[in-house]
Amino acid sequence: MLGGDEDAFAALYHRRQGGIYRFALQMSGSPALSEDVTQEVFMILMRDGLGYDSTRGPLSSFLIGVARNLIRQRLGREQIYVSMEDENGDEPVTERFHASDSPLEELSRGEAIKSIRLAVLSLPARYREVVVLCELQELSYAEAAEVLDCAIGTVRSRLHRARAMLIEKMRPEKKVEAARDSVEQARCFA
Amino acid sequence: MNCEKFQTVVTDLAREQIIDVSDRTAALEHVEACGSCALNLEDELSLSLDLQALANEVKGISAPVSLEAKMLAAFREQKNAKQVVNIASRRPASNYWVAAIAALMILTFGFFILRGILNNRRPLQDAKLNSKPETAPDAAVKELKTPEAPTTGPAYVQAPAPPKLRPNYVAIKHQPKTSASNAIATVGTAQNKPVSQPAAEVATDFFPIGFNSTPNLQEGGQLLRVELPRAAVARFGLPVNMDRAGERVKADVLVGADGLAQAIRFVQ
């Protein structure tokens, strides 16, 4: 790619763009910002590809690291997160990729996913990024440490703390769901 | 295992990460005995399921298709721009000669300026050493200030005038203009004293250096004698015997008040 081979660049783009886009989307909740970040990451790679040092880690970690820095800059200037709704204000982005099921189950699952999504987006940035990397992007502790440029122990402790915060945030919703289920069951027997 | 230790492994336990067998066994035993840790593990497991569901929901999402076209277009533009830069950066080897000559001239100027400064200081120091103590301090200072009017006191060694910003224009013998219009007719001096060249020397016309077609010495300047490789003469369009290209040739360089070389002539 650095030699000007367009096919090589296209192949690299196809292979990496999804992970970068999803990372940006899960960090920001904004499809527009995610698209901008993805574009900027590849522009940086084109302009300054020699900045990547293969001895320091894989290319994916390098690209995610660049995306992370761009997102932090953007989130520092803009809203903390934006709802992941479609640009037209129609159904949420995630709903498009959800296999249809019974309406009740679909609603329950949708609600649960929406709740956890909002909970993740409400975390402070340094906790949100470890959740996104380790839980949503399914990176190992070592890979996440490379991206975040910190020790593995730091990743583990931040993830533990982040999960505790998410449990606290999700706990009221779970109580409401449990109460709603019990009411519906009672209705069934009415 | 206690509750505190349990907290260090509960995340890995809920995420089904690889942990030490003994730690896993101890954690599971602790959960059976401790209600709060059991609830904690249940919450962690539930959270892991929710996060897994969220991860699965976005697995199929990728950047918009239109972005790919933009990136490919940008890549082509970048590639074309780099090719243009590569072509422009292929400079002829002669430019390196010019750079080498310029560097040599700067070093030579610096050497002569430094020598001039040191020469000016030494006679003053000699004068101080030779001065007799009976002269009044004021008179001694006056003597040093006006070297061209020595007093009857101490023997005074006349020092050359120190370098000034408006000096010492150095008159150059009038050169007949040539068709190349590179000649500089005359640079006047404050005293209109022409420089007397040794009778055996022959000099070319002055060739301007840099982008100025004619030198500007209105704010003063100096004429410095330097030595250059003979091959440097070729840069100014003069013929060179390549067998003698390694020999050195003398040159006079006109340096403006700003310290930049304005013109050069070669002397034989």
Short mmCIF file of N, CA and C in Angstrom, two decimals, chain B residues 164-233:
data_model
loop_
_atom_site.label_atom_id
_atom_site.label_comp_id
_atom_site.label_asym_id
_atom_site.label_seq_id
_atom_site.Cartn_x
_atom_site.Cartn_y
_atom_site.Cartn_z
N LYS B 164 33.12 48.05 10.74
CA LYS B 164 31.95 48.86 11.02
C LYS B 164 30.82 48.37 10.15
N LEU B 165 29.63 48.85 10.50
CA LEU B 165 28.50 48.49 9.68
C LEU B 165 28.48 49.30 8.40
N ARG B 166 28.97 50.47 8.42
CA ARG B 166 29.04 51.31 7.23
C ARG B 166 30.50 51.61 6.94
N PRO B 167 31.14 50.79 6.37
CA PRO B 167 32.56 50.95 6.25
C PRO B 167 33.00 51.46 4.96
N ASN B 168 33.81 51.16 5.16
CA ASN B 168 34.76 50.55 4.32
C ASN B 168 34.17 49.96 3.07
N TYR B 169 33.52 50.76 2.33
CA TYR B 169 33.36 50.32 0.95
C TYR B 169 34.74 50.12 0.42
N VAL B 170 34.90 49.17 -0.41
CA VAL B 170 36.21 49.00 -1.03
C VAL B 170 36.05 49.30 -2.49
N ALA B 171 36.79 50.28 -2.91
CA ALA B 171 36.65 50.66 -4.32
C ALA B 171 37.23 49.57 -5.17
N ILE B 172 36.59 49.37 -6.26
CA ILE B 172 37.06 48.37 -7.20
C ILE B 172 37.40 49.09 -8.48
N LYS B 173 38.46 48.70 -8.99
CA LYS B 173 38.92 49.31 -10.22
C LYS B 173 37.84 49.16 -11.27
N HIS B 174 37.61 50.21 -12.01
CA HIS B 174 36.56 50.19 -13.01
C HIS B 174 36.82 49.11 -14.02
N GLN B 175 35.80 48.31 -14.30
CA GLN B 175 35.93 47.25 -15.27
C GLN B 175 35.09 47.62 -16.48
N PRO B 176 35.58 47.49 -17.62
CA PRO B 176 34.77 47.79 -18.81
C PRO B 176 33.61 46.81 -18.87
N LYS B 177 32.45 47.33 -19.25
CA LYS B 177 31.26 46.48 -19.27
C LYS B 177 31.36 45.48 -20.40
N THR B 178 30.87 44.30 -20.15
CA THR B 178 30.87 43.28 -21.18
C THR B 178 29.44 43.06 -21.66
N SER B 179 29.30 42.30 -22.73
CA SER B 179 27.97 42.08 -23.27
C SER B 179 27.13 41.20 -22.35
N ALA B 180 27.75 40.46 -21.47
CA ALA B 180 27.00 39.62 -20.55
C ALA B 180 26.33 40.44 -19.47
N SER B 181 26.70 41.68 -19.35
CA SER B 181 26.15 42.60 -18.35
C SER B 181 26.29 42.08 -16.95
N ASN B 182 27.27 41.33 -16.73
CA ASN B 182 27.55 40.87 -15.39
C ASN B 182 28.52 41.77 -14.67
N ALA B 183 29.09 42.71 -15.37
CA ALA B 183 30.12 43.54 -14.77
C ALA B 183 29.48 44.54 -13.83
N ILE B 184 30.21 44.90 -12.84
CA ILE B 184 29.80 45.96 -11.93
C ILE B 184 30.79 47.07 -12.11
N ALA B 185 30.31 48.23 -12.49
CA ALA B 185 31.24 49.25 -12.93
C ALA B 185 32.09 49.75 -11.77
N THR B 186 31.45 50.34 -10.81
CA THR B 186 32.24 50.94 -9.74
C THR B 186 31.41 50.88 -8.47
N VAL B 187 32.07 50.61 -7.39
CA VAL B 187 31.44 50.76 -6.08
C VAL B 187 32.20 51.85 -5.38
N GLY B 188 31.52 52.91 -5.06
CA GLY B 188 32.23 54.06 -4.51
C GLY B 188 32.57 53.86 -3.06
N THR B 189 33.54 54.55 -2.60
CA THR B 189 33.93 54.50 -1.20
C THR B 189 33.69 55.88 -0.60
N ALA B 190 33.73 55.90 0.69
CA ALA B 190 33.57 57.19 1.35
C ALA B 190 34.72 58.10 1.00
N GLN B 191 35.88 57.47 0.85
CA GLN B 191 37.05 58.29 0.54
C GLN B 191 37.42 58.22 -0.93
N ASN B 192 36.69 57.44 -1.70
CA ASN B 192 37.01 57.25 -3.11
C ASN B 192 38.44 56.79 -3.32
N LYS B 193 38.83 55.85 -2.53
CA LYS B 193 40.19 55.33 -2.69
C LYS B 193 40.10 53.99 -3.38
N PRO B 194 40.67 53.88 -4.51
CA PRO B 194 40.60 52.59 -5.20
C PRO B 194 41.51 51.58 -4.52
N VAL B 195 41.10 50.34 -4.58
CA VAL B 195 41.94 49.28 -4.04
C VAL B 195 43.05 49.01 -5.04
N SER B 196 44.21 48.94 -4.51
CA SER B 196 45.32 48.67 -5.42
C SER B 196 45.58 47.18 -5.43
N GLN B 197 45.42 46.61 -6.59
CA GLN B 197 45.66 45.18 -6.72
C GLN B 197 47.11 44.95 -7.06
N PRO B 198 47.58 43.82 -6.65
CA PRO B 198 48.95 43.50 -7.06
C PRO B 198 49.03 43.48 -8.57
N ALA B 199 50.15 43.96 -9.08
CA ALA B 199 50.25 44.15 -10.51
C ALA B 199 50.10 42.85 -11.25
N ALA B 200 50.52 41.68 -10.62
CA ALA B 200 50.51 40.42 -11.33
C ALA B 200 49.11 39.84 -11.43
N GLU B 201 48.12 40.31 -10.73
CA GLU B 201 46.80 39.70 -10.70
C GLU B 201 45.94 40.19 -11.84
N VAL B 202 45.14 39.23 -12.36
CA VAL B 202 44.14 39.55 -13.36
C VAL B 202 42.81 39.03 -12.84
N ALA B 203 41.78 39.85 -12.95
CA ALA B 203 40.49 39.46 -12.39
C ALA B 203 39.41 39.48 -13.46
N THR B 204 38.42 38.66 -13.27
CA THR B 204 37.28 38.68 -14.18
C THR B 204 36.30 39.75 -13.74
N ASP B 205 35.22 39.88 -14.49
CA ASP B 205 34.14 40.74 -14.03
C ASP B 205 33.46 40.09 -12.83
N PHE B 206 32.67 40.90 -12.13
CA PHE B 206 31.89 40.37 -11.03
C PHE B 206 30.66 39.64 -11.54
N PHE B 207 30.43 38.46 -11.02
CA PHE B 207 29.24 37.69 -11.34
C PHE B 207 28.28 37.77 -10.16
N PRO B 208 27.06 38.18 -10.40
CA PRO B 208 26.13 38.26 -9.27
C PRO B 208 25.81 36.87 -8.72
N ILE B 209 25.61 36.82 -7.42
CA ILE B 209 25.24 35.57 -6.75
C ILE B 209 23.81 35.72 -6.23
N GLY B 210 23.03 34.70 -6.40
CA GLY B 210 21.66 34.78 -5.89
C GLY B 210 20.73 35.33 -6.94
N PHE B 211 19.65 35.93 -6.51
CA PHE B 211 18.60 36.34 -7.42
C PHE B 211 18.74 37.78 -7.87
N ASN B 212 19.62 38.54 -7.23
CA ASN B 212 19.78 39.94 -7.62
C ASN B 212 20.64 40.03 -8.86
N SER B 213 20.22 40.83 -9.81
CA SER B 213 21.04 40.97 -11.02
C SER B 213 22.20 41.90 -10.76
N THR B 214 22.01 42.87 -9.86
CA THR B 214 23.12 43.77 -9.51
C THR B 214 23.18 43.85 -8.00
N PRO B 215 24.37 43.95 -7.48
CA PRO B 215 24.48 44.02 -6.02
C PRO B 215 24.00 45.35 -5.50
N ASN B 216 23.57 45.32 -4.26
CA ASN B 216 23.13 46.53 -3.60
C ASN B 216 24.04 46.76 -2.40
N LEU B 217 24.91 47.74 -2.53
CA LEU B 217 25.86 47.99 -1.45
C LEU B 217 25.60 49.35 -0.82
N GLN B 218 24.39 49.85 -0.94
CA GLN B 218 24.12 51.18 -0.43
C GLN B 218 24.29 51.25 1.06
N GLU B 219 24.09 50.14 1.74
CA GLU B 219 24.24 50.14 3.19
C GLU B 219 25.61 49.64 3.61
N GLY B 220 26.49 49.52 2.65
CA GLY B 220 27.84 49.12 3.02
C GLY B 220 28.11 47.67 2.65
N GLY B 221 29.36 47.27 2.77
CA GLY B 221 29.72 45.89 2.45
C GLY B 221 31.22 45.73 2.53
N GLN B 222 31.65 44.56 2.17
CA GLN B 222 33.08 44.29 2.21
C GLN B 222 33.46 43.46 1.01
N LEU B 223 34.74 43.55 0.71
CA LEU B 223 35.29 42.71 -0.36
C LEU B 223 36.23 41.73 0.31
N LEU B 224 35.96 40.45 0.13
CA LEU B 224 36.75 39.44 0.81
C LEU B 224 37.46 38.57 -0.23
N ARG B 225 38.68 38.22 0.10
CA ARG B 225 39.44 37.33 -0.77
C ARG B 225 39.28 35.92 -0.24
N VAL B 226 38.87 34.99 -1.13
CA VAL B 226 38.66 33.60 -0.74
C VAL B 226 39.35 32.69 -1.74
N GLU B 227 39.41 31.44 -1.41
CA GLU B 227 39.92 30.43 -2.33
C GLU B 227 38.85 29.35 -2.53
N LEU B 228 38.67 28.95 -3.77
CA LEU B 228 37.64 27.97 -4.11
C LEU B 228 38.23 26.90 -5.00
N PRO B 229 37.56 25.76 -5.09
CA PRO B 229 38.00 24.77 -6.09
C PRO B 229 37.85 25.36 -7.48
N ARG B 230 38.76 25.04 -8.34
CA ARG B 230 38.73 25.60 -9.69
C ARG B 230 37.44 25.22 -10.41
N ALA B 231 36.90 24.05 -10.07
CA ALA B 231 35.66 23.61 -10.74
C ALA B 231 34.51 24.56 -10.47
N ALA B 232 34.60 25.36 -9.40
CA ALA B 232 33.52 26.30 -9.09
C ALA B 232 33.39 27.36 -10.17
N VAL B 233 34.48 27.61 -10.88
CA VAL B 233 34.47 28.65 -11.93
C VAL B 233 33.46 28.27 -13.01
#
